[in-house]
């Protein structure tokens, strides 16, 4: 087994003017410094995934599904729009099925006063249906437009990120071993 865990970071916002790239630019160095993860980033804005589910799987979707299949764990970076997560994120999740089975999913959420937590709670329901394990520990960034920038971070986000990565590494290792010794079937 590889020493490093394959971690896919999914950037769930596709809107113009989004803050997601700044949040990912903050998260990636922390994750790289951790040393336990080999990283792949899937930015849904640039992924070229189909807007509708069809029987034909375009090359971009096939590449995306292979990326999901290689993963040992996921971090979903999501905003909260109108008390929910973005539609392109739902579409990207629904493209896969077995690729999600028995893998941990952590969240970095952001938004207004709730920090994206309502979006995360809805995502937990979706990932549960896909036999994925969602983590309790994540990162929540409330009022991100005023609290998150190059020269300022909300209190505790670095500590929250490190805790999230610790939990993610534990679950990813345990579930990788479990999948290898006893394949998971839904």
PDB file of C-alpha atoms in Angstrom:
ATOM      1  CA  UNK A   1       0.000   0.000   0.000  1.00  0.00           C
ATOM      2  CA  UNK A   2       1.170   3.537  -0.753  1.00  0.00           C
ATOM      3  CA  UNK A   3       2.505   5.438   2.223  1.00  0.00           C
ATOM      4  CA  UNK A   4       0.510   8.515   1.308  1.00  0.00           C
ATOM      5  CA  UNK A   5      -3.255   8.679   1.228  1.00  0.00           C
ATOM      6  CA  UNK A   6      -4.878   9.917  -1.978  1.00  0.00           C
ATOM      7  CA  UNK A   7      -6.865  13.018  -1.072  1.00  0.00           C
ATOM      8  CA  UNK A   8      -9.166  14.718  -3.564  1.00  0.00           C
ATOM      9  CA  UNK A   9     -10.164  18.296  -2.759  1.00  0.00           C
ATOM     10  CA  UNK A  10     -13.375  19.232  -4.570  1.00  0.00           C
ATOM     11  CA  UNK A  11     -14.026  22.938  -5.083  1.00  0.00           C
ATOM     12  CA  UNK A  12     -17.810  23.190  -5.119  1.00  0.00           C
ATOM     13  CA  UNK A  13     -18.404  26.784  -6.213  1.00  0.00           C
ATOM     14  CA  UNK A  14     -18.511  27.767  -9.876  1.00  0.00           C
ATOM     15  CA  UNK A  15     -19.793  31.355  -9.542  1.00  0.00           C
ATOM     16  CA  UNK A  16     -18.074  34.449 -10.821  1.00  0.00           C
ATOM     17  CA  UNK A  17     -16.397  36.364  -8.002  1.00  0.00           C
ATOM     18  CA  UNK A  18     -16.248  33.301  -5.780  1.00  0.00           C
ATOM     19  CA  UNK A  19     -14.012  33.196  -2.707  1.00  0.00           C
ATOM     20  CA  UNK A  20     -13.313  29.466  -3.085  1.00  0.00           C
ATOM     21  CA  UNK A  21      -9.870  29.879  -4.731  1.00  0.00           C
ATOM     22  CA  UNK A  22      -8.633  31.938  -1.753  1.00  0.00           C
ATOM     23  CA  UNK A  23      -9.867  29.292   0.659  1.00  0.00           C
ATOM     24  CA  UNK A  24      -8.248  26.487  -1.355  1.00  0.00           C
ATOM     25  CA  UNK A  25      -5.004  28.499  -1.558  1.00  0.00           C
ATOM     26  CA  UNK A  26      -5.047  28.642   2.250  1.00  0.00           C
ATOM     27  CA  UNK A  27      -5.933  24.941   2.672  1.00  0.00           C
ATOM     28  CA  UNK A  28      -3.467  23.340   0.246  1.00  0.00           C
ATOM     29  CA  UNK A  29      -0.207  24.433   1.947  1.00  0.00           C
ATOM     30  CA  UNK A  30      -1.512  23.173   5.302  1.00  0.00           C
ATOM     31  CA  UNK A  31      -2.412  19.855   3.703  1.00  0.00           C
ATOM     32  CA  UNK A  32       0.916  19.550   1.868  1.00  0.00           C
ATOM     33  CA  UNK A  33       2.855  20.372   5.043  1.00  0.00           C
ATOM     34  CA  UNK A  34       0.959  17.596   6.821  1.00  0.00           C
ATOM     35  CA  UNK A  35       2.763  15.073   4.612  1.00  0.00           C
ATOM     36  CA  UNK A  36       0.236  12.238   4.820  1.00  0.00           C
ATOM     37  CA  UNK A  37      -1.651  13.076   1.630  1.00  0.00           C
ATOM     38  CA  UNK A  38      -1.056  13.015  -2.100  1.00  0.00           C
ATOM     39  CA  UNK A  39      -3.321  15.777  -3.381  1.00  0.00           C
ATOM     40  CA  UNK A  40      -5.562  16.168  -6.384  1.00  0.00           C
ATOM     41  CA  UNK A  41      -7.752  19.235  -6.736  1.00  0.00           C
ATOM     42  CA  UNK A  42     -10.951  19.147  -8.768  1.00  0.00           C
ATOM     43  CA  UNK A  43     -12.310  22.628  -9.387  1.00  0.00           C
ATOM     44  CA  UNK A  44     -15.839  22.110 -10.684  1.00  0.00           C
ATOM     45  CA  UNK A  45     -15.667  25.409 -12.538  1.00  0.00           C
ATOM     46  CA  UNK A  46     -12.875  24.018 -14.707  1.00  0.00           C
ATOM     47  CA  UNK A  47     -13.678  20.285 -14.679  1.00  0.00           C
ATOM     48  CA  UNK A  48     -15.873  20.269 -17.805  1.00  0.00           C
ATOM     49  CA  UNK A  49     -18.428  17.939 -16.259  1.00  0.00           C
ATOM     50  CA  UNK A  50     -21.778  17.473 -18.008  1.00  0.00           C
ATOM     51  CA  UNK A  51     -24.693  19.604 -16.867  1.00  0.00           C
ATOM     52  CA  UNK A  52     -27.059  16.624 -17.026  1.00  0.00           C
ATOM     53  CA  UNK A  53     -26.724  12.947 -16.221  1.00  0.00           C
ATOM     54  CA  UNK A  54     -26.754  10.857 -19.382  1.00  0.00           C
ATOM     55  CA  UNK A  55     -25.783   7.365 -20.448  1.00  0.00           C
ATOM     56  CA  UNK A  56     -22.901   8.803 -22.483  1.00  0.00           C
ATOM     57  CA  UNK A  57     -19.939   9.637 -20.260  1.00  0.00           C
ATOM     58  CA  UNK A  58     -17.803  12.379 -21.812  1.00  0.00           C
ATOM     59  CA  UNK A  59     -14.042  12.209 -21.370  1.00  0.00           C
ATOM     60  CA  UNK A  60     -14.055  14.901 -18.652  1.00  0.00           C
ATOM     61  CA  UNK A  61     -16.584  12.920 -16.613  1.00  0.00           C
ATOM     62  CA  UNK A  62     -14.640   9.698 -17.138  1.00  0.00           C
ATOM     63  CA  UNK A  63     -11.440  11.398 -15.916  1.00  0.00           C
ATOM     64  CA  UNK A  64     -13.327  12.790 -12.929  1.00  0.00           C
ATOM     65  CA  UNK A  65     -14.741   9.374 -12.024  1.00  0.00           C
ATOM     66  CA  UNK A  66     -11.261   7.845 -12.234  1.00  0.00           C
ATOM     67  CA  UNK A  67     -10.032  10.587  -9.893  1.00  0.00           C
ATOM     68  CA  UNK A  68     -12.804   9.726  -7.417  1.00  0.00           C
ATOM     69  CA  UNK A  69     -12.007   6.020  -7.689  1.00  0.00           C
ATOM     70  CA  UNK A  70      -8.299   6.643  -6.881  1.00  0.00           C
ATOM     71  CA  UNK A  71      -9.180   8.663  -3.796  1.00  0.00           C
ATOM     72  CA  UNK A  72      -8.828   7.390  -0.262  1.00  0.00           C
ATOM     73  CA  UNK A  73     -10.520  10.513   1.111  1.00  0.00           C
ATOM     74  CA  UNK A  74     -12.209  13.761   0.106  1.00  0.00           C
ATOM     75  CA  UNK A  75     -12.393  17.335   1.292  1.00  0.00           C
ATOM     76  CA  UNK A  76     -15.349  19.220  -0.141  1.00  0.00           C
ATOM     77  CA  UNK A  77     -14.932  22.998  -0.144  1.00  0.00           C
ATOM     78  CA  UNK A  78     -18.426  24.421  -0.345  1.00  0.00           C
ATOM     79  CA  UNK A  79     -20.219  27.708   0.033  1.00  0.00           C
ATOM     80  CA  UNK A  80     -23.729  28.023   1.289  1.00  0.00           C
ATOM     81  CA  UNK A  81     -26.119  29.587  -1.213  1.00  0.00           C
ATOM     82  CA  UNK A  82     -29.702  30.123  -0.060  1.00  0.00           C
ATOM     83  CA  UNK A  83     -29.282  27.700   2.874  1.00  0.00           C
ATOM     84  CA  UNK A  84     -27.931  24.949   0.603  1.00  0.00           C
ATOM     85  CA  UNK A  85     -24.907  23.798  -1.373  1.00  0.00           C
ATOM     86  CA  UNK A  86     -24.427  24.670  -5.073  1.00  0.00           C
ATOM     87  CA  UNK A  87     -26.195  22.722  -7.822  1.00  0.00           C
ATOM     88  CA  UNK A  88     -22.950  21.941  -9.717  1.00  0.00           C
ATOM     89  CA  UNK A  89     -21.673  20.209  -6.574  1.00  0.00           C
ATOM     90  CA  UNK A  90     -24.775  18.012  -6.448  1.00  0.00           C
ATOM     91  CA  UNK A  91     -24.299  17.131 -10.107  1.00  0.00           C
ATOM     92  CA  UNK A  92     -20.641  16.236  -9.501  1.00  0.00           C
ATOM     93  CA  UNK A  93     -21.541  14.045  -6.534  1.00  0.00           C
ATOM     94  CA  UNK A  94     -24.292  12.272  -8.477  1.00  0.00           C
ATOM     95  CA  UNK A  95     -21.967  11.390 -11.365  1.00  0.00           C
ATOM     96  CA  UNK A  96     -20.281   8.852  -9.109  1.00  0.00           C
ATOM     97  CA  UNK A  97     -21.633   5.956  -7.108  1.00  0.00           C
ATOM     98  CA  UNK A  98     -19.248   3.179  -6.129  1.00  0.00           C
ATOM     99  CA  UNK A  99     -16.392   5.685  -6.321  1.00  0.00           C
ATOM    100  CA  UNK A 100     -17.687   7.168  -3.027  1.00  0.00           C
ATOM    101  CA  UNK A 101     -18.288   3.887  -1.186  1.00  0.00           C
ATOM    102  CA  UNK A 102     -16.541   3.449   2.189  1.00  0.00           C
ATOM    103  CA  UNK A 103     -14.463   6.617   1.917  1.00  0.00           C
ATOM    104  CA  UNK A 104     -14.322   9.555   4.338  1.00  0.00           C
ATOM    105  CA  UNK A 105     -15.513  13.028   3.388  1.00  0.00           C
ATOM    106  CA  UNK A 106     -14.561  16.170   5.303  1.00  0.00           C
ATOM    107  CA  UNK A 107     -15.892  19.669   4.704  1.00  0.00           C
ATOM    108  CA  UNK A 108     -14.524  23.183   4.521  1.00  0.00           C
ATOM    109  CA  UNK A 109     -17.586  25.391   4.410  1.00  0.00           C
ATOM    110  CA  UNK A 110     -18.047  29.119   4.167  1.00  0.00           C
ATOM    111  CA  UNK A 111     -20.749  31.699   3.864  1.00  0.00           C
ATOM    112  CA  UNK A 112     -22.610  34.246   5.942  1.00  0.00           C
ATOM    113  CA  UNK A 113     -23.360  33.965   9.608  1.00  0.00           C
ATOM    114  CA  UNK A 114     -23.763  30.160   9.489  1.00  0.00           C
ATOM    115  CA  UNK A 115     -20.406  29.637   7.788  1.00  0.00           C
ATOM    116  CA  UNK A 116     -21.946  27.139   5.383  1.00  0.00           C
ATOM    117  CA  UNK A 117     -23.045  24.676   8.044  1.00  0.00           C
ATOM    118  CA  UNK A 118     -26.538  24.312   6.579  1.00  0.00           C
ATOM    119  CA  UNK A 119     -24.979  23.246   3.279  1.00  0.00           C
ATOM    120  CA  UNK A 120     -22.789  20.723   5.116  1.00  0.00           C
ATOM    121  CA  UNK A 121     -25.759  19.224   6.947  1.00  0.00           C
ATOM    122  CA  UNK A 122     -27.492  18.617   3.618  1.00  0.00           C
ATOM    123  CA  UNK A 123     -24.329  17.137   2.132  1.00  0.00           C
ATOM    124  CA  UNK A 124     -24.101  14.689   5.026  1.00  0.00           C
ATOM    125  CA  UNK A 125     -27.465  13.230   3.967  1.00  0.00           C
ATOM    126  CA  UNK A 126     -26.343  12.868   0.359  1.00  0.00           C
ATOM    127  CA  UNK A 127     -23.016  11.236   1.216  1.00  0.00           C
ATOM    128  CA  UNK A 128     -24.683   8.881   3.673  1.00  0.00           C
ATOM    129  CA  UNK A 129     -26.811   7.586   0.815  1.00  0.00           C
ATOM    130  CA  UNK A 130     -23.595   6.987  -1.135  1.00  0.00           C
ATOM    131  CA  UNK A 131     -22.134   4.879   1.687  1.00  0.00           C
ATOM    132  CA  UNK A 132     -19.462   7.481   2.419  1.00  0.00           C
ATOM    133  CA  UNK A 133     -18.430   8.450   5.941  1.00  0.00           C
ATOM    134  CA  UNK A 134     -18.732  12.146   6.723  1.00  0.00           C
ATOM    135  CA  UNK A 135     -16.516  13.590   9.417  1.00  0.00           C
ATOM    136  CA  UNK A 136     -17.699  15.619  12.349  1.00  0.00           C
ATOM    137  CA  UNK A 137     -14.546  17.756  12.359  1.00  0.00           C
ATOM    138  CA  UNK A 138     -14.234  20.261   9.560  1.00  0.00           C
ATOM    139  CA  UNK A 139     -13.606  23.926   8.951  1.00  0.00           C
ATOM    140  CA  UNK A 140     -16.371  26.522   9.055  1.00  0.00           C
ATOM    141  CA  UNK A 141     -15.704  30.085   7.919  1.00  0.00           C
ATOM    142  CA  UNK A 142     -18.544  32.466   8.838  1.00  0.00           C
ATOM    143  CA  UNK A 143     -18.820  35.883   7.210  1.00  0.00           C
ATOM    144  CA  UNK A 144     -16.069  34.844   4.834  1.00  0.00           C
ATOM    145  CA  UNK A 145     -16.121  38.031   2.762  1.00  0.00           C
ATOM    146  CA  UNK A 146     -14.963  40.107   5.726  1.00  0.00           C
ATOM    147  CA  UNK A 147     -13.225  37.506   7.913  1.00  0.00           C
ATOM    148  CA  UNK A 148     -11.087  35.661   5.355  1.00  0.00           C
ATOM    149  CA  UNK A 149      -8.372  37.266   3.289  1.00  0.00           C
ATOM    150  CA  UNK A 150      -4.661  37.251   2.527  1.00  0.00           C
ATOM    151  CA  UNK A 151      -3.852  39.198   5.682  1.00  0.00           C
ATOM    152  CA  UNK A 152      -6.554  37.857   7.993  1.00  0.00           C
ATOM    153  CA  UNK A 153      -8.051  34.528   9.013  1.00  0.00           C
ATOM    154  CA  UNK A 154     -10.856  33.811  11.449  1.00  0.00           C
ATOM    155  CA  UNK A 155      -9.642  32.583  14.822  1.00  0.00           C
ATOM    156  CA  UNK A 156      -9.107  28.866  14.988  1.00  0.00           C
ATOM    157  CA  UNK A 157      -9.275  27.916  11.300  1.00  0.00           C
ATOM    158  CA  UNK A 158      -5.690  26.635  11.163  1.00  0.00           C
ATOM    159  CA  UNK A 159      -6.287  24.481  14.255  1.00  0.00           C
ATOM    160  CA  UNK A 160      -9.608  23.277  12.818  1.00  0.00           C
ATOM    161  CA  UNK A 161      -7.888  22.342   9.544  1.00  0.00           C
ATOM    162  CA  UNK A 162      -5.192  20.348  11.348  1.00  0.00           C
ATOM    163  CA  UNK A 163      -7.807  18.523  13.434  1.00  0.00           C
ATOM    164  CA  UNK A 164      -9.807  17.781  10.290  1.00  0.00           C
ATOM    165  CA  UNK A 165      -6.710  16.366   8.566  1.00  0.00           C
ATOM    166  CA  UNK A 166      -5.891  14.196  11.603  1.00  0.00           C
ATOM    167  CA  UNK A 167      -9.385  12.713  11.602  1.00  0.00           C
ATOM    168  CA  UNK A 168      -9.376  12.363   7.827  1.00  0.00           C
ATOM    169  CA  UNK A 169      -6.046  10.491   7.870  1.00  0.00           C
ATOM    170  CA  UNK A 170      -7.331   8.108  10.556  1.00  0.00           C
ATOM    171  CA  UNK A 171     -10.544   7.305   8.695  1.00  0.00           C
ATOM    172  CA  UNK A 172      -8.847   7.148   5.295  1.00  0.00           C
ATOM    173  CA  UNK A 173      -6.256   4.682   6.580  1.00  0.00           C
ATOM    174  CA  UNK A 174      -8.795   2.508   8.377  1.00  0.00           C
ATOM    175  CA  UNK A 175     -11.176   2.426   5.418  1.00  0.00           C
ATOM    176  CA  UNK A 176      -8.409   1.836   2.857  1.00  0.00           C
ATOM    177  CA  UNK A 177      -7.295  -1.218   4.828  1.00  0.00           C
ATOM    178  CA  UNK A 178     -10.907  -2.379   5.178  1.00  0.00           C
ATOM    179  CA  UNK A 179     -11.607  -1.960   1.443  1.00  0.00           C
ATOM    180  CA  UNK A 180      -8.428  -3.891   0.602  1.00  0.00           C
ATOM    181  CA  UNK A 181      -9.165  -6.794   2.915  1.00  0.00           C
ATOM    182  CA  UNK A 182     -12.916  -6.975   2.433  1.00  0.00           C
ATOM    183  CA  UNK A 183     -14.301  -5.117  -0.597  1.00  0.00           C
ATOM    184  CA  UNK A 184     -17.308  -2.979   0.200  1.00  0.00           C
ATOM    185  CA  UNK A 185     -20.595  -3.761  -1.535  1.00  0.00           C
ATOM    186  CA  UNK A 186     -23.637  -1.576  -1.070  1.00  0.00           C
TER     187      UNK A 186
END
